[in-house]
Amino acid sequence: MNRLGLLIAFCCMFALGRAGAAEVKLPDFQTITLDNGATLLLTPRKDVPLIATTVLVRGGSLADPAGKEGVAELTAGMLEKGAGDRNAAAFAEAVDNAGGSLSLSSTSEAVVANAQFLSKDSTLMLSLLSDALQHPRMDAAEFDKLRKNAIDSIATAKDSDPRRLVGTYADAWLFQNHPYGRAENETSLANITLQDLQEFRRLHMGGNRLIISIAGDFDSAAITHQVQQLFGHWAAATGTLPTVEAKQPEKGRRVLLVDKPGATQTYFSLLNVGTTRSDPARAAQNLVQTAFGGRFTSMLNTELRVKSGLTYGATSRINRMRLPGDVNLTSFTKTETTQAAIDLAIATLDKLHQTGLDAATLQSAKNYIAGQFPPSLETSAQVASSIAWLTMFDEPRSSIDGYLSSVEAATPAQVAAARAIYPQSKDLVIVAIGDASAIRPIMQKYGPVTEIKLSDPRFSP
């Protein structure tokens, strides 16, 4: 373990000793606007000599050109494949020699950079981060390797672990013809050129889109000057942020069957449109989510795994975005027990709507969240990330500072109403990956079926 890893481990141990507090609040932070309009967020924490940084550049995969889904993700990947006067190997070596970490990726709404480093290495690491974002080398050979690896990764998942792709197929099916359903696939990745990445950078990366959140052991005046020098002159992106209309929840059922000939298991997801990050009922909804499918002792896992032995795991999830994302139930089972598992998942959903949560289950869910939430804000990296995303979505800090109080204060009536976050069983969008020859008649019982092959180089018809 390198120096940084040892310090992070110490920091976590120190923080865990304080995790029993009744309420968890963000530390105070300072908001500074750089000369070019970029937002700098500073959160001093002097407990250990570490600094963590989360950088968001607004405009992620929602800005991918049609038919070239994956441009944002490949662009993010290329930013760390050499920058400034360092090629890919030299850039990685510079990060490693500092004992730090630096990674870049893309979400639907932003290109994201995360870095951690020792305080004494802030000059080097912030310079590397600046080079990655503003002066990437965009080498053609590195691009070819990165694109090939992305295509191969999808093919490998299809061949060896389709479970990794259930959510991708599910979102593509639910959000068909909607930006939230546009996933990168083998065909779209193959269509992307290095010029597409350069154009994405020109249109969607610039100082006017930039949020830099820094937490840790630093001098505020010194690091503000440093960031201004490195990032404050980055020119504005020339494009406009993509606009998206909210998708309405679906009525009725429709089924996507993804054929994997000879498959011995069926991977399935039952879903519909859910809610947003800003939903005021978030705390009550999370209590329902925890009890229904968010922990080992949840209703779903108890019925499908513990009692019936139909699966090794069954979960539910609420994916909140700026606009409503999806809410889903996901599991897998042997091919021969496909109907039994899906029927039981639907019956458990019906039970949630019909009987709700008793007082003991509700209190248990409150206790569970009270134990799970504090560790999500222990480290400087977690704090920097949380503050960056709050700023990105223009959310008040009370959405974190008051979260545990909202959970504890949630009434039985509020929790009962929050069950509506889950669809009624008559209104389900269903995806199943499995041997179509064996499960086709079964899936036809749940609604009209559209069928594609797992080998098809896309995630929707």
Coordinates of N, CA and C in Angstrom, one line a residue, residues 181-361:
G181 N -32.2 6.6 -22.6 CA -32.0 5.3 -23.1 C -30.9 5.1 -24.1
R182 N -30.2 6.1 -24.4 CA -29.2 6.0 -25.4 C -27.8 5.6 -24.8
A183 N -27.6 4.3 -24.8 CA -26.4 3.7 -24.3 C -25.4 3.5 -25.4
E184 N -24.1 3.6 -25.0 CA -23.0 3.3 -26.0 C -23.1 1.8 -26.3
N185 N -22.9 1.4 -27.5 CA -22.9 0.0 -27.9 C -21.9 -0.3 -28.9
E186 N -21.8 -1.6 -29.3 CA -20.7 -1.9 -30.2 C -20.8 -1.2 -31.6
T187 N -22.0 -1.0 -32.0 CA -22.1 -0.2 -33.3 C -21.8 1.2 -33.2
S188 N -22.3 1.9 -32.1 CA -22.0 3.3 -32.0 C -20.6 3.6 -31.7
L189 N -19.9 2.7 -30.9 CA -18.5 2.9 -30.6 C -17.7 2.8 -31.9
A190 N -18.0 1.8 -32.7 CA -17.3 1.6 -33.9 C -17.4 2.8 -34.9
N191 N -18.5 3.6 -34.8 CA -18.7 4.7 -35.6 C -17.9 6.0 -35.2
I192 N -17.4 6.0 -34.0 CA -16.8 7.2 -33.4 C -15.4 7.3 -33.9
T193 N -15.0 8.6 -34.3 CA -13.7 8.9 -34.7 C -13.0 9.8 -33.7
L194 N -11.7 9.9 -33.8 CA -11.0 10.9 -33.0 C -11.5 12.3 -33.2
Q195 N -11.8 12.6 -34.4 CA -12.4 14.0 -34.7 C -13.7 14.2 -33.9
D196 N -14.5 13.2 -33.7 CA -15.7 13.3 -32.9 C -15.4 13.7 -31.5
L197 N -14.3 13.2 -30.9 CA -13.9 13.5 -29.6 C -13.4 15.0 -29.5
Q198 N -12.7 15.4 -30.5 CA -12.2 16.8 -30.6 C -13.4 17.7 -30.7
E199 N -14.4 17.4 -31.5 CA -15.5 18.2 -31.6 C -16.3 18.3 -30.3
F200 N -16.4 17.2 -29.6 CA -17.1 17.2 -28.3 C -16.4 18.1 -27.3
R201 N -15.1 18.0 -27.3 CA -14.3 18.9 -26.4 C -14.6 20.4 -26.7
R202 N -14.6 20.7 -28.0 CA -14.8 22.1 -28.4 C -16.2 22.6 -28.0
L203 N -17.2 21.7 -28.2 CA -18.6 22.1 -27.9 C -19.0 22.1 -26.5
H204 N -18.4 21.1 -25.7 CA -19.0 20.8 -24.4 C -18.0 20.8 -23.3
M205 N -16.8 21.3 -23.5 CA -15.8 21.4 -22.4 C -15.2 22.7 -22.4
G206 N -15.3 23.4 -21.3 CA -14.7 24.8 -21.2 C -15.0 25.3 -19.8
G207 N -14.4 26.5 -19.5 CA -14.4 27.1 -18.2 C -15.8 27.4 -17.7
N208 N -16.7 27.7 -18.7 CA -18.1 28.1 -18.3 C -18.9 26.9 -17.8
R209 N -18.4 25.7 -18.0 CA -19.1 24.5 -17.6 C -18.4 23.8 -16.3
L210 N -17.4 24.5 -15.8 CA -16.5 23.9 -14.8 C -16.9 24.1 -13.4
I211 N -16.9 23.0 -12.6 CA -17.0 23.0 -11.2 C -15.8 22.2 -10.6
I212 N -15.1 22.9 -9.7 CA -13.9 22.2 -9.0 C -14.2 22.2 -7.6
S213 N -14.3 21.0 -7.0 CA -14.5 20.9 -5.5 C -13.3 20.3 -4.9
I214 N -12.7 21.0 -3.9 CA -11.5 20.5 -3.3 C -11.7 20.4 -1.8
A215 N -11.4 19.3 -1.2 CA -11.5 19.1 0.3 C -10.2 18.5 0.8
G216 N -9.8 19.0 2.0 CA -8.6 18.4 2.6 C -7.7 19.5 3.2
D217 N -6.5 19.2 3.4 CA -5.5 20.0 4.1 C -4.8 20.9 3.1
F218 N -5.3 22.2 3.1 CA -4.7 23.2 2.2 C -4.9 24.6 2.8
D219 N -4.1 25.5 2.3 CA -4.3 26.9 2.5 C -5.2 27.5 1.5
S220 N -6.3 28.0 1.9 CA -7.4 28.5 1.0 C -6.9 29.5 0.0
A221 N -6.2 30.5 0.5 CA -5.7 31.6 -0.4 C -4.7 31.0 -1.4
A222 N -3.8 30.2 -1.0 CA -2.8 29.7 -1.9 C -3.4 28.8 -3.0
I223 N -4.3 27.9 -2.6 CA -4.9 27.0 -3.5 C -5.9 27.7 -4.5
T224 N -6.5 28.8 -4.0 CA -7.4 29.6 -4.9 C -6.5 30.2 -6.0
H225 N -5.4 30.8 -5.6 CA -4.5 31.4 -6.6 C -4.0 30.4 -7.6
Q226 N -3.7 29.2 -7.1 CA -3.2 28.1 -7.9 C -4.2 27.7 -8.9
V227 N -5.4 27.5 -8.5 CA -6.5 27.0 -9.3 C -6.9 28.1 -10.3
Q228 N -6.9 29.4 -9.9 CA -7.1 30.5 -10.8 C -6.1 30.5 -12.0
Q229 N -4.8 30.3 -11.6 CA -3.8 30.3 -12.6 C -3.9 29.1 -13.6
L230 N -4.3 28.0 -13.1 CA -4.4 26.8 -13.9 C -5.7 26.7 -14.7
F231 N -6.8 27.1 -14.1 CA -8.1 26.9 -14.7 C -8.9 28.1 -15.1
G232 N -8.5 29.3 -14.5 CA -9.3 30.5 -14.7 C -9.3 31.1 -16.0
H233 N -8.4 30.6 -16.9 CA -8.4 31.2 -18.3 C -8.8 30.2 -19.3
W234 N -9.4 29.1 -18.9 CA -9.9 28.1 -19.8 C -11.1 28.7 -20.6
A235 N -11.1 28.8 -21.9 CA -12.1 29.4 -22.7 C -13.4 28.6 -22.6
A236 N -14.5 29.3 -22.9 CA -15.8 28.8 -22.7 C -16.1 27.7 -23.8
A237 N -16.9 26.7 -23.4 CA -17.4 25.8 -24.4 C -18.3 26.5 -25.4
T238 N -18.3 26.1 -26.6 CA -19.0 26.9 -27.7 C -20.4 26.3 -27.9
G239 N -20.7 25.1 -27.4 CA -22.0 24.5 -27.6 C -23.0 24.9 -26.5
T240 N -24.2 24.3 -26.7 CA -25.2 24.5 -25.7 C -25.5 23.2 -25.0
L241 N -25.9 23.3 -23.7 CA -26.2 22.1 -22.9 C -27.4 21.4 -23.5
P242 N -27.4 20.1 -23.6 CA -28.6 19.4 -24.2 C -29.8 19.6 -23.3
T243 N -31.0 19.7 -23.9 CA -32.2 19.8 -23.2 C -33.0 18.5 -23.3
V244 N -33.6 18.1 -22.2 CA -34.3 16.8 -22.2 C -35.7 17.0 -21.6
E245 N -36.7 16.3 -22.2 CA -38.0 16.3 -21.7 C -38.2 15.1 -20.8
A246 N -39.0 15.3 -19.7 CA -39.2 14.2 -18.8 C -40.1 13.1 -19.5
K247 N -39.8 11.9 -19.3 CA -40.6 10.8 -19.7 C -41.6 10.5 -18.7
Q248 N -42.8 10.2 -19.1 CA -43.9 9.9 -18.2 C -43.9 8.4 -17.9
P249 N -44.4 8.0 -16.7 CA -44.5 6.5 -16.4 C -45.4 5.8 -17.4
E250 N -45.0 4.6 -17.7 CA -45.8 3.8 -18.7 C -47.0 3.1 -18.1
K251 N -48.0 2.9 -18.9 CA -49.2 2.2 -18.5 C -49.1 0.8 -19.2
G252 N -49.6 -0.2 -18.6 CA -49.6 -1.5 -19.2 C -48.2 -2.2 -19.1
R253 N -48.1 -3.2 -19.9 CA -46.8 -4.0 -19.9 C -46.2 -4.1 -21.3
R254 N -44.9 -4.2 -21.4 CA -44.3 -4.7 -22.6 C -43.0 -5.4 -22.2
V255 N -42.6 -6.3 -23.0 CA -41.5 -7.2 -22.6 C -40.4 -7.2 -23.7
L256 N -39.1 -7.1 -23.3 CA -38.0 -7.3 -24.2 C -37.3 -8.6 -23.8
L257 N -37.3 -9.5 -24.7 CA -36.6 -10.8 -24.5 C -35.3 -10.8 -25.3
V258 N -34.2 -10.9 -24.6 CA -32.8 -10.9 -25.2 C -32.3 -12.3 -25.2
D259 N -32.2 -12.9 -26.4 CA -31.9 -14.3 -26.5 C -30.4 -14.6 -26.4
K260 N -30.1 -15.4 -25.4 CA -28.7 -16.0 -25.3 C -28.9 -17.5 -25.4
P261 N -28.7 -18.1 -26.6 CA -29.0 -19.5 -26.8 C -28.1 -20.3 -25.8
G262 N -28.8 -21.3 -25.2 CA -28.0 -22.2 -24.3 C -27.8 -21.7 -22.9
A263 N -28.3 -20.5 -22.6 CA -28.1 -19.9 -21.3 C -28.8 -20.8 -20.2
T264 N -28.1 -21.0 -19.1 CA -28.6 -21.8 -18.0 C -29.3 -20.9 -17.0
Q265 N -29.2 -19.6 -17.1 CA -29.9 -18.7 -16.2 C -30.6 -17.6 -17.0
T266 N -31.6 -17.0 -16.3 CA -32.4 -15.9 -16.8 C -32.1 -14.7 -15.9
Y267 N -31.7 -13.6 -16.5 CA -31.5 -12.4 -15.8 C -32.7 -11.4 -16.1
F268 N -33.3 -10.9 -15.1 CA -34.5 -10.1 -15.4 C -34.6 -8.8 -14.6
S269 N -35.3 -7.9 -15.2 CA -35.6 -6.6 -14.5 C -37.0 -6.2 -14.8
L270 N -37.7 -5.7 -13.8 CA -39.0 -5.2 -13.9 C -38.9 -3.7 -13.5
L271 N -39.4 -2.8 -14.3 CA -39.1 -1.4 -14.0 C -40.2 -0.5 -14.6
N272 N -40.1 0.8 -14.2 CA -40.9 1.9 -14.8 C -40.2 3.2 -14.5
V273 N -40.8 4.3 -14.9 CA -40.2 5.6 -14.6 C -40.4 5.9 -13.1
G274 N -39.3 6.5 -12.5 CA -39.4 6.8 -11.1 C -39.5 8.2 -10.8
T275 N -38.4 8.8 -10.2 CA -38.5 10.2 -9.7 C -37.2 10.9 -9.8
T276 N -37.2 12.1 -9.3 CA -36.0 13.0 -9.5 C -35.2 13.1 -8.3
R277 N -34.0 13.7 -8.4 CA -33.1 14.0 -7.3 C -33.7 14.9 -6.3
S278 N -34.6 15.8 -6.7 CA -35.1 16.9 -5.9 C -36.5 16.5 -5.3
D279 N -36.9 15.3 -5.4 CA -38.2 14.9 -4.9 C -38.3 15.1 -3.4
P280 N -39.2 15.9 -2.8 CA -39.2 16.1 -1.4 C -39.6 14.9 -0.6
A281 N -40.1 13.8 -1.2 CA -40.4 12.6 -0.5 C -39.2 11.6 -0.5
R282 N -38.0 12.1 -0.8 CA -36.9 11.2 -0.9 C -36.6 10.4 0.3
A283 N -36.7 10.9 1.5 CA -36.4 10.2 2.7 C -37.5 9.0 2.9
A284 N -38.7 9.3 2.7 CA -39.8 8.3 2.9 C -39.6 7.3 1.8
Q285 N -39.3 7.7 0.6 CA -39.1 6.7 -0.5 C -37.9 5.8 -0.2
N286 N -36.9 6.4 0.4 CA -35.7 5.5 0.7 C -36.0 4.5 1.8
L287 N -36.9 4.9 2.7 CA -37.3 3.9 3.7 C -38.0 2.7 3.0
V288 N -38.9 3.0 2.1 CA -39.6 2.0 1.4 C -38.6 1.1 0.6
Q289 N -37.7 1.8 -0.1 CA -36.7 1.1 -0.9 C -35.8 0.2 0.0
T290 N -35.4 0.7 1.1 CA -34.6 -0.1 2.0 C -35.3 -1.4 2.4
A291 N -36.6 -1.2 2.8 CA -37.3 -2.4 3.3 C -37.7 -3.3 2.2
F292 N -38.0 -2.8 1.0 CA -38.5 -3.6 -0.1 C -37.4 -4.3 -0.8
G293 N -36.2 -3.6 -1.1 CA -35.2 -4.3 -1.9 C -33.8 -3.8 -1.7
G294 N -33.6 -3.1 -0.6 CA -32.3 -2.4 -0.5 C -31.3 -3.0 0.5
R295 N -31.6 -4.2 1.0 CA -30.7 -4.8 2.0 C -30.9 -6.3 2.0
F296 N -30.1 -7.1 2.6 CA -30.2 -8.5 2.6 C -31.5 -9.0 3.1
T297 N -32.0 -8.3 4.2 CA -33.3 -8.8 4.8 C -34.5 -8.1 4.2
S298 N -34.3 -7.6 3.0 CA -35.5 -6.9 2.3 C -36.5 -7.9 2.0
M299 N -37.7 -7.4 1.6 CA -38.8 -8.2 1.2 C -38.5 -9.1 0.0
L300 N -37.9 -8.4 -1.0 CA -37.5 -9.1 -2.2 C -36.5 -10.2 -2.0
N301 N -35.4 -9.9 -1.3 CA -34.4 -10.9 -1.1 C -34.9 -12.0 -0.2
T302 N -35.7 -11.7 0.8 CA -36.2 -12.7 1.7 C -37.1 -13.7 0.9
E303 N -38.0 -13.2 0.1 CA -38.9 -14.1 -0.7 C -38.1 -14.9 -1.7
L304 N -37.3 -14.2 -2.5 CA -36.7 -14.9 -3.7 C -35.4 -15.7 -3.3
R305 N -34.7 -15.3 -2.3 CA -33.5 -16.0 -1.9 C -33.7 -16.9 -0.7
V306 N -34.0 -16.2 0.4 CA -34.0 -16.9 1.7 C -35.1 -17.9 1.8
K307 N -36.3 -17.6 1.5 CA -37.4 -18.6 1.6 C -37.5 -19.6 0.5
S308 N -37.4 -19.1 -0.8 CA -37.6 -20.0 -1.9 C -36.4 -20.5 -2.5
G309 N -35.2 -19.9 -2.3 CA -34.0 -20.4 -2.9 C -34.0 -20.3 -4.4
L310 N -34.7 -19.3 -5.0 CA -34.8 -19.2 -6.5 C -33.6 -18.4 -7.0
T311 N -32.9 -17.7 -6.2 CA -31.8 -16.8 -6.6 C -30.8 -16.7 -5.5
Y312 N -29.7 -16.1 -5.9 CA -28.7 -15.7 -4.9 C -28.8 -14.3 -4.5
G313 N -29.7 -13.6 -5.1 CA -29.9 -12.2 -4.8 C -31.0 -11.5 -5.6
A314 N -31.8 -10.7 -4.9 CA -32.9 -9.9 -5.5 C -32.9 -8.5 -4.9
T315 N -32.8 -7.5 -5.7 CA -32.7 -6.1 -5.2 C -33.7 -5.2 -6.0
S316 N -33.9 -4.0 -5.4 CA -34.6 -3.0 -6.1 C -33.7 -1.7 -6.0
R317 N -34.0 -0.8 -6.8 CA -33.2 0.5 -6.9 C -34.0 1.6 -7.4
I318 N -33.8 2.8 -6.8 CA -34.4 4.0 -7.3 C -33.2 4.8 -7.9
N319 N -33.2 5.0 -9.2 CA -32.2 5.8 -9.9 C -32.7 7.2 -10.2
R320 N -32.3 8.1 -9.3 CA -32.8 9.5 -9.4 C -31.8 10.3 -10.3
M321 N -32.4 11.1 -11.1 CA -31.6 12.0 -12.0 C -32.2 13.4 -12.0
R322 N -31.7 14.3 -12.8 CA -32.3 15.7 -12.8 C -33.8 15.6 -13.2
L323 N -34.1 14.7 -14.2 CA -35.5 14.3 -14.5 C -35.7 12.9 -14.0
P324 N -36.9 12.4 -14.0 CA -37.2 11.1 -13.4 C -36.4 10.0 -14.1
G325 N -35.7 9.3 -13.3 CA -35.0 8.1 -13.8 C -35.8 6.9 -13.7
D326 N -35.2 5.7 -13.5 CA -36.0 4.5 -13.4 C -36.1 4.0 -12.0
V327 N -37.1 3.2 -11.7 CA -37.1 2.4 -10.5 C -37.3 0.9 -10.9
N328 N -36.5 0.0 -10.3 CA -36.4 -1.3 -10.9 C -36.3 -2.4 -9.8
L329 N -36.8 -3.6 -10.2 CA -36.6 -4.8 -9.4 C -35.7 -5.7 -10.3
T330 N -34.6 -6.2 -9.8 CA -33.7 -7.0 -10.6 C -33.3 -8.3 -9.9
S331 N -33.2 -9.4 -10.6 CA -32.7 -10.6 -10.1 C -32.3 -11.6 -11.2
F332 N -32.0 -12.8 -10.8 CA -31.6 -13.8 -11.8 C -32.0 -15.2 -11.2
T333 N -32.2 -16.2 -12.1 CA -32.6 -17.5 -11.6 C -32.2 -18.5 -12.7
K334 N -32.3 -19.8 -12.3 CA -32.1 -20.9 -13.3 C -33.2 -20.8 -14.4
T335 N -32.8 -21.2 -15.6 CA -33.8 -21.1 -16.7 C -35.1 -21.8 -16.3
E336 N -35.0 -23.0 -15.7 CA -36.2 -23.7 -15.4 C -37.1 -23.1 -14.3
T337 N -36.6 -22.1 -13.6 CA -37.4 -21.5 -12.5 C -37.7 -20.0 -12.9
T338 N -37.6 -19.7 -14.2 CA -37.8 -18.3 -14.6 C -39.2 -17.8 -14.2
Q339 N -40.2 -18.6 -14.5 CA -41.6 -18.2 -14.2 C -41.8 -18.1 -12.7
A340 N -41.3 -19.0 -12.0 CA -41.5 -19.0 -10.5 C -40.9 -17.7 -9.9
A341 N -39.7 -17.4 -10.4 CA -39.0 -16.2 -9.9 C -39.7 -14.9 -10.2
I342 N -40.0 -14.8 -11.5 CA -40.7 -13.5 -11.9 C -42.1 -13.4 -11.3
D343 N -42.8 -14.5 -11.2 CA -44.1 -14.5 -10.5 C -44.0 -14.0 -9.1
L344 N -42.9 -14.6 -8.4 CA -42.7 -14.2 -7.0 C -42.3 -12.8 -6.8
A345 N -41.5 -12.3 -7.7 CA -41.1 -10.9 -7.7 C -42.3 -10.0 -7.8
I346 N -43.2 -10.3 -8.8 CA -44.4 -9.5 -9.0 C -45.4 -9.7 -7.8
A347 N -45.5 -10.8 -7.2 CA -46.3 -11.0 -6.0 C -45.8 -10.2 -4.8
T348 N -44.5 -10.1 -4.7 CA -43.9 -9.4 -3.6 C -44.1 -7.9 -3.8
L349 N -44.1 -7.4 -5.1 CA -44.4 -6.0 -5.4 C -45.9 -5.8 -5.0
D350 N -46.8 -6.7 -5.4 CA -48.2 -6.5 -5.0 C -48.3 -6.5 -3.5
K351 N -47.6 -7.3 -2.8 CA -47.7 -7.3 -1.3 C -47.3 -5.9 -0.7
L352 N -46.2 -5.3 -1.3 CA -45.8 -4.0 -0.9 C -46.9 -3.0 -1.0
H353 N -47.6 -3.0 -2.1 CA -48.7 -2.1 -2.3 C -49.9 -2.4 -1.5
Q354 N -50.2 -3.6 -1.2 CA -51.4 -4.0 -0.5 C -51.3 -3.9 1.0
T355 N -50.1 -4.3 1.5 CA -50.0 -4.3 3.0 C -49.0 -3.3 3.6
G356 N -48.1 -2.8 2.7 CA -47.1 -1.8 3.2 C -46.1 -2.4 4.2
L357 N -45.6 -1.5 5.0 CA -44.6 -1.8 6.0 C -45.2 -1.7 7.4
D358 N -45.0 -2.7 8.2 CA -45.5 -2.6 9.6 C -44.5 -1.8 10.4
A359 N -44.9 -1.5 11.7 CA -44.1 -0.6 12.5 C -42.7 -1.1 12.7
A360 N -42.5 -2.4 13.0 CA -41.2 -2.9 13.2 C -40.3 -2.8 12.0
T361 N -40.9 -3.1 10.8 CA -40.1 -3.0 9.6 C -39.7 -1.6 9.3

